[in-house]
Amino acid sequence: MLRAPTGKRRITSFRSSRNPRGPAPASASATGAGPVVPAPRRIGWRARLREDVDAAIAHDPAVQSRTEVVLAYPGLHAIWSHRVAHHLWGTEHRLAARLLSQTARAITGIEIHPGATIGRRFFIDHGMGVVIGETAEVGDDVMLYHDVTLGGRSLAKVKRHPTVEDGVTIGAGARVLGPITIGKGAQVGANAVVVHDVPAGSIVVGIPGEVRERGGAKPEVEPPSPPKPPIEDDVVDPAIWI
C-alpha cells in the first residue's frame, strides 16, 4: 500500500548539511585579539630530501649532477642517518639511536650524536672528522667544512655544546666549544678556537677566536687592541673556511 504524502518535507539545517560541528569560532582578528599566527607548515620527507640535495648543489661548485650528490656525498648521508637516529632518541629507543649513529660514523667519518638538534638545509662539505655533541643546536642553512667540532667544556649533564643559529658557515678545523651562541649569519674561520659568543653577522678568526665585524670593525674592548685589516663583504678570503 502506498502511503499518502503528508504535505510536509524534511528541512535540513545549515548546521547539519554544511558544518556538523556548528559554526567555526571567530578568528582572533575578528574579535579584536590581534592577527592570527599561522602554524608552521610541515613538509614531507621527499621534499626534505630534495631541499637537502638543493642545498648541497648551492654550496658546492664541484657538483656534476643530482645523482652524484645523492650517491657520493657523505655529508648528506650523515644528516639523513641522523634524522632517523634523532627520532629514535626522542622516542626513547636510545640504544638503537646510538648504534645507528655509530654505523653512520663508520661509513661517513662524521659523528653526530643522536641527541643533537639539526635544522633544515644543513650541509657538511667533505665531512671527514666532523663531531657534533649531544646538546648542540644547529639552525637552518648552516654549512660546516671538514674536521669541525661542536664540542663541550663540561662533564655535567647540562647544556654544554654550542648553539649555531641560521646561516652560519664554520671553516675547516674550527673548534666551537661550550654552551655558546654563534649568531645568525656569522662566519668562523678555519682552525679558529671559539669559546665565547659570536655576534650575528660577525667573522671570528684565530686562536683564541677573535671577533671582527664585517668591514673590519671590532667590538669595543678595554683596553683597545691594535686595529686589524678590514674584511670586505665581497672579498672575504676563502682560506678562512678551507
Tab-separated table of C-alpha atoms in Angstrom:
chain	number	residue	atom	x	y	z
A	1	MET	CA	0.000	0.000	0.000
A	2	LEU	CA	1.310	3.427	-0.922
A	3	ARG	CA	1.482	5.993	1.854
A	4	ALA	CA	-0.211	9.240	1.002
A	5	PRO	CA	2.028	12.299	1.110
A	6	THR	CA	1.536	14.370	4.245
A	7	GLY	CA	2.496	17.654	2.630
A	8	LYS	CA	5.448	18.018	4.954
A	9	ARG	CA	9.020	17.980	3.766
A	10	ARG	CA	12.153	17.439	5.741
A	11	ILE	CA	14.161	20.589	6.340
A	12	THR	CA	17.878	20.114	6.794
A	13	SER	CA	19.504	22.854	8.806
A	14	PHE	CA	22.617	24.660	7.601
A	15	ARG	CA	24.462	23.276	10.581
A	16	SER	CA	23.821	19.626	9.747
A	17	SER	CA	24.420	19.906	5.994
A	18	ARG	CA	27.414	22.167	5.850
A	19	ASN	CA	29.150	22.057	9.207
A	20	PRO	CA	28.069	19.268	11.566
A	21	ARG	CA	30.132	20.707	14.379
A	22	GLY	CA	28.468	24.069	14.219
A	23	PRO	CA	29.842	27.431	13.064
A	24	ALA	CA	33.587	27.914	13.274
A	25	PRO	CA	34.784	30.080	16.127
A	26	ALA	CA	35.535	33.670	15.258
A	27	SER	CA	39.146	34.391	14.404
A	28	ALA	CA	41.337	36.346	16.744
A	29	SER	CA	41.408	39.265	14.287
A	30	ALA	CA	37.590	39.347	14.132
A	31	THR	CA	37.335	39.520	17.907
A	32	GLY	CA	39.935	42.232	18.184
A	33	ALA	CA	42.566	39.977	19.792
A	34	GLY	CA	45.199	40.595	17.113
A	35	PRO	CA	46.269	38.818	13.918
A	36	VAL	CA	46.166	35.056	13.701
A	37	VAL	CA	49.633	33.483	13.508
A	38	PRO	CA	49.544	30.531	11.089
A	39	ALA	CA	51.003	27.248	12.272
A	40	PRO	CA	54.360	26.369	10.696
A	41	ARG	CA	53.950	24.305	7.552
A	42	ARG	CA	55.376	20.804	7.785
A	43	ILE	CA	56.936	19.306	4.683
A	44	GLY	CA	57.100	15.658	3.725
A	45	TRP	CA	60.233	13.559	3.792
A	46	ARG	CA	60.577	13.621	-0.006
A	47	ALA	CA	60.527	17.418	-0.047
A	48	ARG	CA	63.040	17.443	2.809
A	49	LEU	CA	65.400	15.198	0.833
A	50	ARG	CA	65.050	17.403	-2.240
A	51	GLU	CA	65.924	20.564	-0.347
A	52	ASP	CA	68.956	18.839	1.196
A	53	VAL	CA	70.178	17.990	-2.296
A	54	ASP	CA	69.467	21.545	-3.451
A	55	ALA	CA	71.488	22.914	-0.517
A	56	ALA	CA	74.464	20.731	-1.459
A	57	ILE	CA	74.304	21.919	-5.068
A	58	ALA	CA	74.088	25.556	-3.950
A	59	HIS	CA	77.155	25.250	-1.698
A	60	ASP	CA	79.475	23.079	-3.795
A	61	PRO	CA	80.535	24.259	-7.278
A	62	ALA	CA	82.140	20.835	-7.909
A	63	VAL	CA	78.738	19.130	-8.208
A	64	GLN	CA	78.214	17.381	-11.553
A	65	SER	CA	74.691	16.002	-11.099
A	66	ARG	CA	71.952	15.389	-8.564
A	67	THR	CA	72.633	11.667	-8.809
A	68	GLU	CA	76.231	12.258	-7.768
A	69	VAL	CA	75.076	14.251	-4.741
A	70	VAL	CA	72.660	11.544	-3.612
A	71	LEU	CA	75.116	8.676	-4.041
A	72	ALA	CA	78.509	10.175	-3.253
A	73	TYR	CA	78.167	12.954	-0.658
A	74	PRO	CA	78.873	11.647	2.871
A	75	GLY	CA	77.645	14.872	4.440
A	76	LEU	CA	74.144	14.159	3.139
A	77	HIS	CA	74.308	10.509	4.182
A	78	ALA	CA	75.304	11.591	7.688
A	79	ILE	CA	72.434	14.065	8.119
A	80	TRP	CA	69.881	11.648	6.680
A	81	SER	CA	71.039	8.967	9.101
A	82	HIS	CA	70.970	11.487	11.939
A	83	ARG	CA	67.341	12.369	11.344
A	84	VAL	CA	66.351	8.750	11.835
A	85	ALA	CA	68.627	8.401	14.865
A	86	HIS	CA	67.269	11.639	16.371
A	87	HIS	CA	63.718	10.324	16.048
A	88	LEU	CA	64.728	7.100	17.776
A	89	TRP	CA	66.444	9.095	20.525
A	90	GLY	CA	63.346	11.192	21.089
A	91	THR	CA	61.135	8.094	21.336
A	92	GLU	CA	63.402	6.521	23.985
A	93	HIS	CA	64.935	3.936	21.621
A	94	ARG	CA	68.329	5.226	22.627
A	95	LEU	CA	70.460	2.155	22.122
A	96	ALA	CA	69.159	1.803	18.575
A	97	ALA	CA	69.819	5.513	18.016
A	98	ARG	CA	73.417	5.201	19.205
A	99	LEU	CA	74.041	2.104	17.102
A	100	LEU	CA	72.726	3.871	14.009
A	101	SER	CA	74.826	6.985	14.667
A	102	GLN	CA	77.950	4.855	15.126
A	103	THR	CA	77.240	2.981	11.913
A	104	ALA	CA	76.919	6.292	10.079
A	105	ARG	CA	80.174	7.433	11.686
A	106	ALA	CA	81.995	4.333	10.443
A	107	ILE	CA	80.698	4.855	6.893
A	108	THR	CA	80.944	8.650	6.563
A	109	GLY	CA	83.603	9.708	9.087
A	110	ILE	CA	81.062	12.140	10.578
A	111	GLU	CA	79.842	11.714	14.155
A	112	ILE	CA	76.577	13.413	15.080
A	113	HIS	CA	75.165	12.486	18.467
A	114	PRO	CA	71.520	11.441	18.072
A	115	GLY	CA	70.513	13.941	20.757
A	116	ALA	CA	71.765	16.914	18.723
A	117	THR	CA	69.153	19.153	17.088
A	118	ILE	CA	69.844	19.917	13.422
A	119	GLY	CA	67.841	22.323	11.258
A	120	ARG	CA	66.888	22.254	7.594
A	121	ARG	CA	69.214	22.503	4.583
A	122	PHE	CA	72.236	21.602	6.701
A	123	PHE	CA	75.307	20.791	4.620
A	124	ILE	CA	78.707	19.337	5.535
A	125	ASP	CA	81.283	19.666	2.766
A	126	HIS	CA	83.864	16.835	2.601
A	127	GLY	CA	82.778	15.842	6.090
A	128	MET	CA	85.605	13.714	7.429
A	129	GLY	CA	86.312	14.356	11.104
A	130	VAL	CA	83.196	16.401	11.944
A	131	VAL	CA	81.923	15.867	15.518
A	132	ILE	CA	78.647	17.334	16.824
A	133	GLY	CA	77.840	16.803	20.504
A	134	GLU	CA	74.648	15.747	22.243
A	135	THR	CA	73.275	19.144	23.294
A	136	ALA	CA	74.362	21.051	20.185
A	137	GLU	CA	71.641	23.006	18.389
A	138	VAL	CA	72.104	23.901	14.737
A	139	GLY	CA	69.739	26.191	12.838
A	140	ASP	CA	68.696	26.277	9.187
A	141	ASP	CA	71.017	26.852	6.209
A	142	VAL	CA	74.198	26.114	8.186
A	143	MET	CA	77.337	24.871	6.436
A	144	LEU	CA	80.305	23.090	8.007
A	145	TYR	CA	83.567	22.110	6.399
A	146	HIS	CA	85.580	19.029	7.369
A	147	ASP	CA	87.140	18.470	10.798
A	148	VAL	CA	84.785	20.852	12.639
A	149	THR	CA	83.998	20.142	16.288
A	150	LEU	CA	80.900	21.436	18.072
A	151	GLY	CA	82.086	20.268	21.460
A	152	GLY	CA	81.621	20.755	25.167
A	153	ARG	CA	83.724	22.032	28.051
A	154	SER	CA	81.882	20.360	30.909
A	155	LEU	CA	81.274	16.826	32.134
A	156	ALA	CA	77.964	17.773	33.782
A	157	LYS	CA	74.689	16.589	32.243
A	158	VAL	CA	73.652	20.089	31.223
A	159	LYS	CA	73.527	22.143	28.021
A	160	ARG	CA	77.260	22.017	27.243
A	161	HIS	CA	77.518	22.303	23.440
A	162	PRO	CA	77.126	25.304	21.142
A	163	THR	CA	74.029	26.808	19.590
A	164	VAL	CA	74.631	27.688	15.950
A	165	GLU	CA	71.997	29.999	14.516
A	166	ASP	CA	70.695	30.203	10.943
A	167	GLY	CA	73.000	30.879	8.010
A	168	VAL	CA	76.325	30.270	9.797
A	169	THR	CA	79.432	28.990	7.996
A	170	ILE	CA	82.161	27.233	10.000
A	171	GLY	CA	85.520	26.644	8.338
A	172	ALA	CA	87.687	23.538	8.263
A	173	GLY	CA	89.298	22.508	11.528
A	174	ALA	CA	87.401	25.018	13.672
A	175	ARG	CA	86.630	24.166	17.300
A	176	VAL	CA	83.484	25.695	18.751
A	177	LEU	CA	83.376	24.746	22.400
A	178	GLY	CA	80.925	25.165	25.259
A	179	PRO	CA	77.314	26.386	25.576
A	180	ILE	CA	77.949	29.488	23.492
A	181	THR	CA	75.921	31.016	20.668
A	182	ILE	CA	77.168	31.664	17.145
A	183	GLY	CA	74.873	34.421	15.900
A	184	LYS	CA	72.854	34.377	12.715
A	185	GLY	CA	74.915	34.729	9.552
A	186	ALA	CA	78.283	34.639	11.350
A	187	GLN	CA	81.390	33.042	9.823
A	188	VAL	CA	84.020	31.084	11.742
A	189	GLY	CA	87.440	30.894	10.101
A	190	ALA	CA	89.437	27.733	9.519
A	191	ASN	CA	91.174	26.364	12.623
A	192	ALA	CA	89.660	29.028	14.885
A	193	VAL	CA	89.038	28.056	18.504
A	194	VAL	CA	85.847	29.736	19.678
A	195	VAL	CA	84.877	29.718	23.369
A	196	HIS	CA	82.765	32.895	23.593
A	197	ASP	CA	79.556	34.099	21.941
A	198	VAL	CA	79.856	35.443	18.406
A	199	PRO	CA	77.510	38.294	17.397
A	200	ALA	CA	75.263	37.891	14.378
A	201	GLY	CA	76.910	38.803	11.090
A	202	SER	CA	80.443	38.762	12.509
A	203	ILE	CA	83.594	36.936	11.479
A	204	VAL	CA	85.752	35.146	14.059
A	205	VAL	CA	89.300	34.036	13.323
A	206	GLY	CA	92.383	32.931	15.210
A	207	ILE	CA	93.351	31.065	18.371
A	208	PRO	CA	91.698	32.026	20.584
A	209	GLY	CA	88.930	33.210	18.293
A	210	GLU	CA	88.784	36.967	17.849
A	211	VAL	CA	85.564	38.557	16.648
A	212	ARG	CA	85.632	41.047	13.807
A	213	GLU	CA	82.556	42.594	12.281
A	214	ARG	CA	82.226	42.833	8.517
A	215	GLY	CA	84.260	45.699	7.112
A	216	GLY	CA	86.984	45.216	9.699
A	217	ALA	CA	85.273	46.869	12.658
A	218	LYS	CA	85.874	45.223	16.020
A	219	PRO	CA	83.655	45.345	19.076
A	220	GLU	CA	84.896	47.917	21.558
A	221	VAL	CA	87.064	46.424	24.267
A	222	GLU	CA	89.092	47.814	27.132
A	223	PRO	CA	91.956	48.348	26.632
A	224	PRO	CA	91.677	48.826	22.839
A	225	SER	CA	93.623	46.372	20.726
A	226	PRO	CA	95.638	47.275	17.625
A	227	PRO	CA	93.395	47.598	14.547
A	228	LYS	CA	93.091	44.638	12.204
A	229	PRO	CA	92.996	44.890	8.416
A	230	PRO	CA	89.422	45.192	7.116
A	231	ILE	CA	87.475	42.219	5.813
A	232	GLU	CA	85.255	43.382	2.988
A	233	ASP	CA	81.926	41.654	2.421
A	234	ASP	CA	82.687	40.865	-1.217
A	235	VAL	CA	86.342	39.880	-0.884
A	236	VAL	CA	86.419	37.510	2.066
A	237	ASP	CA	89.482	35.291	1.803
A	238	PRO	CA	88.182	31.764	1.209
A	239	ALA	CA	91.124	30.497	3.264
A	240	ILE	CA	89.162	31.371	6.397
A	241	TRP	CA	86.971	28.372	5.579
A	242	ILE	CA	89.136	25.805	3.800
